[in-house]
Short mmCIF file of C-alpha atoms and ligand atoms in Angstrom, two decimals:
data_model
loop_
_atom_site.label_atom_id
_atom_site.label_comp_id
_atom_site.label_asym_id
_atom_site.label_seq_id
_atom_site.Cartn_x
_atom_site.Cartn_y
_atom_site.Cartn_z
CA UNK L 1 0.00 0.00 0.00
CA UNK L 2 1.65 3.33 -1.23
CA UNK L 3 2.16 5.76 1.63
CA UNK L 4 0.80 9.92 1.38
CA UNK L 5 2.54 12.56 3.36
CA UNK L 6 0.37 15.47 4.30
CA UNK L 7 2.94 19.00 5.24
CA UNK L 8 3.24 22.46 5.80
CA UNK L 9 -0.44 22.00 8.30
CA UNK L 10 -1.08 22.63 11.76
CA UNK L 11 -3.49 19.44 13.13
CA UNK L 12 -6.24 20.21 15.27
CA UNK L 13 -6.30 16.38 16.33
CA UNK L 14 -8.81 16.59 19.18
CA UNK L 15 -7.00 13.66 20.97
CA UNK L 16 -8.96 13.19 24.38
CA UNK L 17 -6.67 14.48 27.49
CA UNK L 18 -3.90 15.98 24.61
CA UNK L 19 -1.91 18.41 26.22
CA UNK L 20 -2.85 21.25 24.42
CA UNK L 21 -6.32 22.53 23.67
CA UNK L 22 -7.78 21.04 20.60
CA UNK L 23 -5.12 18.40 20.89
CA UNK L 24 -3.08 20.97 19.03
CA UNK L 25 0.32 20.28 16.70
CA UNK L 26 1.61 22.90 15.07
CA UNK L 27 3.47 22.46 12.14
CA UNK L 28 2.76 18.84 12.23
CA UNK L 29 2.84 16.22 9.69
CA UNK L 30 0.51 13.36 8.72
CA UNK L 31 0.91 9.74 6.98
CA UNK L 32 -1.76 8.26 5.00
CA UNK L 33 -1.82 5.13 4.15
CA UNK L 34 -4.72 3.86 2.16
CA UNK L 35 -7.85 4.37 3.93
CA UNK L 36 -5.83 4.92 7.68
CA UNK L 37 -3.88 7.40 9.22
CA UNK L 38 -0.19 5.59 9.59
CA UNK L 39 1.32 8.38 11.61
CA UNK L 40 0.87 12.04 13.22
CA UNK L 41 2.51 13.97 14.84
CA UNK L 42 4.99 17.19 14.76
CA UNK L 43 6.78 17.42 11.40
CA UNK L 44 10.18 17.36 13.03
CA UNK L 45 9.36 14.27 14.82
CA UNK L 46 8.35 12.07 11.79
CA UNK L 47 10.90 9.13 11.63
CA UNK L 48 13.01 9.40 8.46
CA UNK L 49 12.28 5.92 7.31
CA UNK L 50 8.72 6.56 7.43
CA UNK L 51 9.31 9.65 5.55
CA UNK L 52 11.54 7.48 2.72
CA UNK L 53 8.32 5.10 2.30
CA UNK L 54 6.36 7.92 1.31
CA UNK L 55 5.56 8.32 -2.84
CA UNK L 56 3.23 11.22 -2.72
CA UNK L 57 3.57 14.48 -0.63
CA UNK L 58 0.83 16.77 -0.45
CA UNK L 59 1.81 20.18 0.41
CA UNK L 60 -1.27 21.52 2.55
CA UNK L 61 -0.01 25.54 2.18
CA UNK L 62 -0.64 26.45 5.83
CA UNK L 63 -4.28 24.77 6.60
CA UNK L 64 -5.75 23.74 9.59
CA UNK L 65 -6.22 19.97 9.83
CA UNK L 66 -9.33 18.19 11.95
CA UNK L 67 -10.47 15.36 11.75
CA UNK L 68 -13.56 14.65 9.58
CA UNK L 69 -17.09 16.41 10.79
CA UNK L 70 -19.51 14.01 11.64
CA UNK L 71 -23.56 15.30 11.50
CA UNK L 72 -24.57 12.72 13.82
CA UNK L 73 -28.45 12.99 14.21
CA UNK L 74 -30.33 13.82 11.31
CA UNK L 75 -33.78 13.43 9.32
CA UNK L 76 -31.96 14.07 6.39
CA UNK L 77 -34.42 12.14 3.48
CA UNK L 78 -37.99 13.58 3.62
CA UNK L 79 -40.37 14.78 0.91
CA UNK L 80 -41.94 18.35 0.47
CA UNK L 81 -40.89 21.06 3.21
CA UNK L 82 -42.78 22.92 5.50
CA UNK L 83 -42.46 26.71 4.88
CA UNK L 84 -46.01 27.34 5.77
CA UNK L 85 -45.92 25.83 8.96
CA UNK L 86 -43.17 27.94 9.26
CA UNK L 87 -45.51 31.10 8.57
CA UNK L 88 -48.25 29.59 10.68
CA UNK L 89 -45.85 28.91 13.75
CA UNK L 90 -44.54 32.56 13.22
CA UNK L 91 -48.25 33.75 14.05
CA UNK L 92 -48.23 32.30 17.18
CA UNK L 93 -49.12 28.43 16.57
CA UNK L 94 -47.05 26.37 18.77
CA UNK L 95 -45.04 23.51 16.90
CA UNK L 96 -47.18 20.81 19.50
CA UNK L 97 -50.37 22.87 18.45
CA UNK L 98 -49.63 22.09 14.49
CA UNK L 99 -48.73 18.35 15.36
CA UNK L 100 -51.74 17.75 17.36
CA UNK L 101 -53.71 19.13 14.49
CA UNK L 102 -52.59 16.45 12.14
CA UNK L 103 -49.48 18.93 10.59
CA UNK L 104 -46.08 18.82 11.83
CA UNK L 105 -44.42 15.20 11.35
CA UNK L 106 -47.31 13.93 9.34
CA UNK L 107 -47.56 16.36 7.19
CA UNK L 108 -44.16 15.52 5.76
CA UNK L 109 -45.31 11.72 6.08
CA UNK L 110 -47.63 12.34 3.29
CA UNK L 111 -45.70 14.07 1.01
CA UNK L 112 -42.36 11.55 1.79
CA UNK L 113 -45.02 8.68 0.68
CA UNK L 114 -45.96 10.48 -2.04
CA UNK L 115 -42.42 10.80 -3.29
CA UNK L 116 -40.82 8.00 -5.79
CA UNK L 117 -37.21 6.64 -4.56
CA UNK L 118 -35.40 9.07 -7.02
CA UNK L 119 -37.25 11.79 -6.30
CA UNK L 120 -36.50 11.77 -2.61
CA UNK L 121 -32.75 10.84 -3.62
CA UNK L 122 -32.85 13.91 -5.75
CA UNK L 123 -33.63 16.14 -3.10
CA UNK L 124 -31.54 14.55 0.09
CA UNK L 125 -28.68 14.64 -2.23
CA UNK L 126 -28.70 18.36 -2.50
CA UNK L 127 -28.49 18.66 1.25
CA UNK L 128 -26.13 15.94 1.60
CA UNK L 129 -23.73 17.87 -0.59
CA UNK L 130 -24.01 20.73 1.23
CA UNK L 131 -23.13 18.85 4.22
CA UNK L 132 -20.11 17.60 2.49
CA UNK L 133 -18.89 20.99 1.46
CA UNK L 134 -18.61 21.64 4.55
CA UNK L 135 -16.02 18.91 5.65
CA UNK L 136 -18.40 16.32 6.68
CA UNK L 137 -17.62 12.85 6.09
CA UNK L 138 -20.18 10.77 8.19
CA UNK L 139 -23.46 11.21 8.87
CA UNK L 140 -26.40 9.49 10.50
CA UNK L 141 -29.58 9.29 8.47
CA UNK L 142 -33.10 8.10 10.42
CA UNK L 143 -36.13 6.44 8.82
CA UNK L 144 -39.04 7.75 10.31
CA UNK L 145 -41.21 9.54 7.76
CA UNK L 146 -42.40 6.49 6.17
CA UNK L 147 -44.16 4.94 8.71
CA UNK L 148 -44.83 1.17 6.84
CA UNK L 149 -42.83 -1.40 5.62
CA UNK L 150 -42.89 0.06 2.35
CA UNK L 151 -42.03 3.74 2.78
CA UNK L 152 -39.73 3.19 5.83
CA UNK L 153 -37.74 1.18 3.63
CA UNK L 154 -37.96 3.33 0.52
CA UNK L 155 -36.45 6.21 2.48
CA UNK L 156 -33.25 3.88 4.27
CA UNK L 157 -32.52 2.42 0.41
CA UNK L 158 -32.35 5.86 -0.19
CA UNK L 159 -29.99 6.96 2.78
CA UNK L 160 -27.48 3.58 1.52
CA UNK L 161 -27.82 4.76 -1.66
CA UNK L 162 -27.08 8.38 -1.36
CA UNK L 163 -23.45 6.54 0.84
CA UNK L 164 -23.22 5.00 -2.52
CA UNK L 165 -23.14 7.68 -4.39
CA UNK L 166 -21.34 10.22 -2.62
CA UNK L 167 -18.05 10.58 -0.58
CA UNK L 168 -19.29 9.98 2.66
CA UNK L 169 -19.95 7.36 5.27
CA UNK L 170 -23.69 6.98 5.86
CA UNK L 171 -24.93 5.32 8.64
CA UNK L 172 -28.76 4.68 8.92
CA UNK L 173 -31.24 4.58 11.95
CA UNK L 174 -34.81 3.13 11.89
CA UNK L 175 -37.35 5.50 13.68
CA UNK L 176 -39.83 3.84 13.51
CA UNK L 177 -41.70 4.97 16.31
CA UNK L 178 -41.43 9.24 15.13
CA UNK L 179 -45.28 9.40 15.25
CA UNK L 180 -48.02 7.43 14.76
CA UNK L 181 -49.17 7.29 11.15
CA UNK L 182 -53.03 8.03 9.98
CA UNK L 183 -54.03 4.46 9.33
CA UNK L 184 -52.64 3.29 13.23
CA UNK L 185 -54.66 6.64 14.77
CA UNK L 186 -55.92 6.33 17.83
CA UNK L 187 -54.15 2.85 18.53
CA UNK L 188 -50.63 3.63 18.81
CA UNK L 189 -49.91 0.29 21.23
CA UNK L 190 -51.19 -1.55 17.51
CA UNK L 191 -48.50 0.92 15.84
CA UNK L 192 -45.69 -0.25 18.12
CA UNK L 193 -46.39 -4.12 17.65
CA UNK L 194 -46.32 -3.61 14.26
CA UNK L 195 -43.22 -2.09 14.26
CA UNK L 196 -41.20 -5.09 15.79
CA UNK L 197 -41.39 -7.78 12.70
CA UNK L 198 -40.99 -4.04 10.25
CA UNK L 199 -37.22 -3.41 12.08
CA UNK L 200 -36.88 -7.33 11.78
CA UNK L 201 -37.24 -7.36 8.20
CA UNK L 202 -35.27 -4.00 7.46
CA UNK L 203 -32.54 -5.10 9.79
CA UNK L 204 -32.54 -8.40 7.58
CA UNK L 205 -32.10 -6.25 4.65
CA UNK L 206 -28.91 -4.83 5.93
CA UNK L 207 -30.58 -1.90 6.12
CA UNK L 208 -30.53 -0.61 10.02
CA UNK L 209 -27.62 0.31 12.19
CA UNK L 210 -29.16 1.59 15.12
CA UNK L 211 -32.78 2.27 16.34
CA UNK L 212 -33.97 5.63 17.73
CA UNK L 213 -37.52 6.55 19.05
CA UNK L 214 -39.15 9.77 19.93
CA UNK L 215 -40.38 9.64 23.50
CA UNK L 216 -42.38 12.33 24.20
CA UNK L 217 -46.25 13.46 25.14
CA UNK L 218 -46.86 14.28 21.26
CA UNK L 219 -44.60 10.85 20.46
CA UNK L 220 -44.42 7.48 22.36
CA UNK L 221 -44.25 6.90 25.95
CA UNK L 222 -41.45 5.41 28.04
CA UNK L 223 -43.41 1.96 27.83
CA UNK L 224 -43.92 2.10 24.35
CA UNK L 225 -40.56 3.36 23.56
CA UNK L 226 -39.31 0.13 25.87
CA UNK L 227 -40.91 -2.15 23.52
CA UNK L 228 -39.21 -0.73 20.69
CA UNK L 229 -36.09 -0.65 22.37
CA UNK L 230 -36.65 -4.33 23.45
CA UNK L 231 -36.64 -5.37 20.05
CA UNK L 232 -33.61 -3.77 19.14
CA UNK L 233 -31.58 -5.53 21.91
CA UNK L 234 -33.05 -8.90 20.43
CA UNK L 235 -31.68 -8.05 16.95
CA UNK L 236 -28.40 -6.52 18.62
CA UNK L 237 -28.55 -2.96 17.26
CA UNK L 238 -27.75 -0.24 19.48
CA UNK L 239 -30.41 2.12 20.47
CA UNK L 240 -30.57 5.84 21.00
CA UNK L 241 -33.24 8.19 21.96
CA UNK L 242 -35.18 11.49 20.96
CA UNK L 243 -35.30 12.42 24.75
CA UNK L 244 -36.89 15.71 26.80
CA UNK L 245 -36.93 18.21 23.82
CA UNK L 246 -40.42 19.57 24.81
CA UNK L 247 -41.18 17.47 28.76
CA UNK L 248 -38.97 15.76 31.16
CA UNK L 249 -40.29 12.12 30.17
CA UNK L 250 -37.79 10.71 31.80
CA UNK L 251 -36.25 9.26 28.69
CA UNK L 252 -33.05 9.84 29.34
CA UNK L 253 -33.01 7.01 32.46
CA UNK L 254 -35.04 4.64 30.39
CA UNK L 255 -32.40 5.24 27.27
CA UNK L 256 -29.23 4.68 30.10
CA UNK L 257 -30.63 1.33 31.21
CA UNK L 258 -30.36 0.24 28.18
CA UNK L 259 -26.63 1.42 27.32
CA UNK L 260 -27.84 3.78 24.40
CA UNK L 261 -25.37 5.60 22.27
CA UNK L 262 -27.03 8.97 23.21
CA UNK L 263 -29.76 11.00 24.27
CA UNK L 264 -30.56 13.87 21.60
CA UNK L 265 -32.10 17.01 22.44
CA UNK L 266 -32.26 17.42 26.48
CA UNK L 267 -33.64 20.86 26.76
CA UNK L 268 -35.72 19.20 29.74
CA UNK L 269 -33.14 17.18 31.14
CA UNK L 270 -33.47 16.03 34.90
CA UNK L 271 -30.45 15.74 37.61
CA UNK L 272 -31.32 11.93 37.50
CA UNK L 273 -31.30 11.90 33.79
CA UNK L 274 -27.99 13.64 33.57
CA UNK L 275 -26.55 10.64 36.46
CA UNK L 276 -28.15 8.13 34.50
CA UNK L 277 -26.37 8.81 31.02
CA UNK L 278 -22.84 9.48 33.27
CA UNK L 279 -22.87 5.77 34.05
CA UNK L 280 -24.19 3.62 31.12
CA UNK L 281 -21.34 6.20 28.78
CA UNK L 282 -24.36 7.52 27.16
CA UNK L 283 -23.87 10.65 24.95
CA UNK L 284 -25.75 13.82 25.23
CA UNK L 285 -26.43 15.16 21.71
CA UNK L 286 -27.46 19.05 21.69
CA UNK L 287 -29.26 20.11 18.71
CA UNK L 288 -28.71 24.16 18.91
CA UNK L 289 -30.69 24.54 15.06
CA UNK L 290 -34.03 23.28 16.43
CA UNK L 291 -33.82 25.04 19.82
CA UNK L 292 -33.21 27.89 17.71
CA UNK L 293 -36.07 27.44 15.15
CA UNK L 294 -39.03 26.75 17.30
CA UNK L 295 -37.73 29.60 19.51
CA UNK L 296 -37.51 27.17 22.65
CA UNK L 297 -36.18 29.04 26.04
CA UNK L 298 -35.44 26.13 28.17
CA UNK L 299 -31.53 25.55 27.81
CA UNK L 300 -30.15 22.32 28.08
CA UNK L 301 -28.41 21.90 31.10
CA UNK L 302 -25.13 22.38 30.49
CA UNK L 303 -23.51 22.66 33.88
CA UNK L 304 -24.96 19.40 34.62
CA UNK L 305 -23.76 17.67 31.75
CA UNK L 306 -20.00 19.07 32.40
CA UNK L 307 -20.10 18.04 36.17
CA UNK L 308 -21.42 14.50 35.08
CA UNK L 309 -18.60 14.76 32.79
CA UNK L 310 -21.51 13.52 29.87
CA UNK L 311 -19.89 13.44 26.49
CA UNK L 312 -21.10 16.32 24.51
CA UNK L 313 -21.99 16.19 20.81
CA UNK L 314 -23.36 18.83 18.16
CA UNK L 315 -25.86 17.88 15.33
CA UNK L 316 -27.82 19.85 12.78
CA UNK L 317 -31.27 17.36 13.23
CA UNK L 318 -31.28 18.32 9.73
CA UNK L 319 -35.31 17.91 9.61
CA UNK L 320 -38.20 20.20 7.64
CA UNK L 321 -40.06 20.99 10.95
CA UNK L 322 -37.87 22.08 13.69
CA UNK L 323 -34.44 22.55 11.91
CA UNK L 324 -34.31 22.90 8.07
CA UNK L 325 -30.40 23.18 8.49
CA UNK L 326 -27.65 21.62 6.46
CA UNK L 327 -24.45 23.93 7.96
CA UNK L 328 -22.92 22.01 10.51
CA UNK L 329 -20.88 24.72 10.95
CA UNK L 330 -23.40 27.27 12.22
CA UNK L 331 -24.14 24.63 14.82
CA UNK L 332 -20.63 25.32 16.25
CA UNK L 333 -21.50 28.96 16.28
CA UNK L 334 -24.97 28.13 17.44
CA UNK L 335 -23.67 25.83 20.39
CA UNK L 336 -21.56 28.40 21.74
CA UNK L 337 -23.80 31.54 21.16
CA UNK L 338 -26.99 29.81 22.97
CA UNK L 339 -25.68 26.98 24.97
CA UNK L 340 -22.28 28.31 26.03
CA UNK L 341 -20.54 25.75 24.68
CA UNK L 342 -16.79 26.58 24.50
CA UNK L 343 -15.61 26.45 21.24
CA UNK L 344 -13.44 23.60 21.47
CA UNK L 345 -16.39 21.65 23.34
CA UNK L 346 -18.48 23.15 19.92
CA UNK L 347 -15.54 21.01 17.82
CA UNK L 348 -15.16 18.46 19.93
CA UNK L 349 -18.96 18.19 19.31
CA UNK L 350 -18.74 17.00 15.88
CA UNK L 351 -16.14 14.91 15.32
CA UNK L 352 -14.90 13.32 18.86
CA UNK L 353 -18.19 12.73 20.83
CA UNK L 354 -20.25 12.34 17.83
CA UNK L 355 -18.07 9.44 16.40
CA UNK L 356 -18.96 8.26 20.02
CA UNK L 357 -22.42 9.00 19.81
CA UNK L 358 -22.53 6.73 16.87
CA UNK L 359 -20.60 3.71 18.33
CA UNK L 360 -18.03 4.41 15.90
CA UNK L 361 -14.44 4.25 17.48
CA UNK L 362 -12.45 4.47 14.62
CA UNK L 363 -13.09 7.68 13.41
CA UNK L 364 -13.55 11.38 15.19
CA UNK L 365 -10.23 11.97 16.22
CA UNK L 366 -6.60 12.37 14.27
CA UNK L 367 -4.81 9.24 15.30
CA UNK L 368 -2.02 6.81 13.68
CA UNK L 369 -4.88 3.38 13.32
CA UNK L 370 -7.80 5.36 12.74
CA UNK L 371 -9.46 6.18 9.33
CA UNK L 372 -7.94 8.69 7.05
CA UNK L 373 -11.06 10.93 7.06
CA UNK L 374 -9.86 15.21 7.83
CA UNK L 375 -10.92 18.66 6.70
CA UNK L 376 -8.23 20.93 5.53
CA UNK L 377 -9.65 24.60 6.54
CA UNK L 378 -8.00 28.06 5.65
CA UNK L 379 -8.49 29.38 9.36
CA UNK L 380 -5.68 30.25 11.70
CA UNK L 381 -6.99 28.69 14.52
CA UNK L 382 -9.95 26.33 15.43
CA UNK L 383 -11.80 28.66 17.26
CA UNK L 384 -12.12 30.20 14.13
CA UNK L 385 -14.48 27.36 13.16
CA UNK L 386 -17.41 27.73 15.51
CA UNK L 387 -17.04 32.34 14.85
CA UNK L 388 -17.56 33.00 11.75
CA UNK L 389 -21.35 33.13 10.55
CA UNK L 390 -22.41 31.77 7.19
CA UNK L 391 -18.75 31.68 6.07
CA UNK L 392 -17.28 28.32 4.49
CA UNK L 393 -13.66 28.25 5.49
CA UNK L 394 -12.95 24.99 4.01
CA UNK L 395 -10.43 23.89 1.56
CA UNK L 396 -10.57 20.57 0.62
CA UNK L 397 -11.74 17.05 2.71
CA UNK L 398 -9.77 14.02 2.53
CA UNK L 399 -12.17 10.94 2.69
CA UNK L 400 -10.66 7.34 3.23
CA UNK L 401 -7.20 8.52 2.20
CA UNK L 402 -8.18 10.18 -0.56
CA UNK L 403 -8.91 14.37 -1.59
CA UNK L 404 -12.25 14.53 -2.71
O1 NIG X 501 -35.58 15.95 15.94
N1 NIG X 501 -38.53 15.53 17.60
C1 NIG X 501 -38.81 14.81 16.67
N2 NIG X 501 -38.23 14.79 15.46
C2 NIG X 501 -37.60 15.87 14.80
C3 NIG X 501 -38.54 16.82 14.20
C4 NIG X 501 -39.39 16.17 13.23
C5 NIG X 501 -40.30 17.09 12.49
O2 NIG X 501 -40.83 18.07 13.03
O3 NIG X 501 -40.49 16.78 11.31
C6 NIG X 501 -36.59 16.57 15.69
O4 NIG X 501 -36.77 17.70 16.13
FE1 FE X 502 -34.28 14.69 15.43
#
């Protein structure tokens, strides 16, 4: 396998307990080779042997390096949008109002069964490659606007597909149990049974990495959300958990006791909660675009989080109803403008904890072993990353070894 040489960078390699912040190394150098990182470290370090094996040099004129972003919670396949639920919320509707009056979620389950396969893969892609532009080079894609058999699988061919197509690591997540679709109204206990043999067949299509479930007074309760989880276990597949965006449900203890990847959202997040995610390793995954968009006041509770020591993540929930976002990078601004998050804990955010957040070790962080997956920005610093506003710093993204 021929071996790259990556120069003339400073690495932001966001190693946990590095010295520096960031797990900064300036003027370092970097050794690709193939899809893995062979070697990092600073420039004058980097053994001469290793150096002699090395048949390309890339010459990275003064960039920042970090690792790969990773968008780690997102709704990113859906048909139609919702701009005039927008307009209507903006009048004073609340976004539980609209769902409870048959809008919100299910209004985009109508249009996402309306769409064909390629149409839907038409418009995800667009988003997706704004993602990507961005330095992105996983994300997580849920189900959960299809609803049946049929759709739910029509939109996860479409998240492995869009992987496919693009340079990018997708990893899918059936969510089932988002809301309760028209023909199951009224008898959402029927919804979740039938939802056990649909995640049965769709993990038997190789089409399900983890399960997710919104657990919440307008989704499923704790016992319902249980069940769903207790299916999940039986297949093996790692669960995580749409928990206290809008009520303390308590979903956050339910999610810990059974060792889930993360908790996502939080703004209602209880002292028990908080405990309960500290010791099952559970990550807490803040999602500053919808707090933002349905103009929520409750703050997640940082403090608590920190003095649990709770892993910390940053996502865009790239959704049409409460965040039609597809900058990952105005999530880092976000974070630290209305959560306080520091902006190291912003970058940290979305590429350490949310490689964790995904059960993915082998990824998030710059590290000889670990996949050869980093942004090359034209910033001077990282901070720089979460303060600028609608400003694209990025160069060029190196996915599995290679510039793309
Ligand atoms: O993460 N909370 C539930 N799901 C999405 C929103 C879905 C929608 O409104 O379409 C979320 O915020
Ligand atoms: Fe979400």
């Amino acid at each position: 396998m021929s071996l790259s040489l990556w120069t003339h960078c400073d690495a932001a390699t966001l190693q946990s307990g590095a010295a520096q912040p960031y797990g900064l190394v300036p003027d370092a150098a970097l050794v690709t080779e193939g899809e893995v990182i062979r070697w990092i470290g600073a420039r004058q370090e980097l053994p001469s042997d290793l150096k002699a094996q090395c048949h390309a040099e890339h010459d990275c004129e003064g960039a920042l390096i970090t690792p790969g972003l990773i968008d780690c919670h997102t709704h990113l396949v859906y048909g139609g949008d919702r701009a005039a639920e927008f307009e209507q919320r903006l009048q004073g509707v609340s976004y539980e109002a609209i769902a409870r009056q048959g809008g919100g979620i299910a209004s985009t389950v109508r249009a996402t069964r309306e769409a064909s396969a390629a149409e839907l893969e038409r418009s995800s892609a667009k988003r997706l490659s704004a993602l990507i532009a961005e330095g992105v080079t996983t994300i997580e894609i849920k189900s959960g606007y299809g609803l049946s058999l049929e759709h739910e699988r029509k939109c996860l061919q479409v998240a492995r597909s869009l992987g496919c197509k693009q340079a990018i690591d997708v990893r899918t997540t059936f969510l089932g149990a988002h809301a309760v679709p028209p023909e199951f109204a009224g008898q959402s206990d029927a919804y979740v049974d039938s939802l056990l043999p649909m995640l049965q067949s769709l993990h038997a299509e190789g089409l399900v990495d983890a399960v997710d479930a919104f657990c919440e007074r307008i989704g499923f309760s704790a016992a319902q959300t249980a069940r769903v989880f207790d299916a999940a276990r039986a297949l093996g597949l790692p669960v995580k958990l749409h928990a206290e965006q809008l009520s303390d449900s308590g979903g956050a203890q339910l999610a810990a006791s059974y060792g889930a990847l993360s908790c996502d959202h939080l703004e209602w997040l209880s002292l028990e909660g908080a405990a309960a995610m500290a010791q099952a390793g559970t990550v807490a995954v803040l999602l500053p675009g919808a707090f933002y968009f349905l103009r929520e006041t409750k703050l997640p509770p940082m403090d608590l989080l920190r003095q649990h020591q709770v892993p910390m993540a940053l996502s865009t929930d790239c959704n049409p109803g409460s965040s039609p976002c597809t900058s990952l990078l105005l999530m880092l601004n976000m974070a630290c403008t209305l959560f306080r998050f520091t902006p190291e804990e912003a970058l940290a955010g979305v590429t350490r904890h949310a490689a964790q957040a995904l059960g993915l070790a082998d990824r998030g962080v710059l590290a000889a072993g670990l996949r050869a997956d980093f942004a090359l920005w034209d910033v001077a610093h990282p901070a720089a990353l979460a303060y600028a506003i609608g400003a694209n710093p990025l160069r060029a993204s190196v996915f599995k070894g290679t510039l793309r």
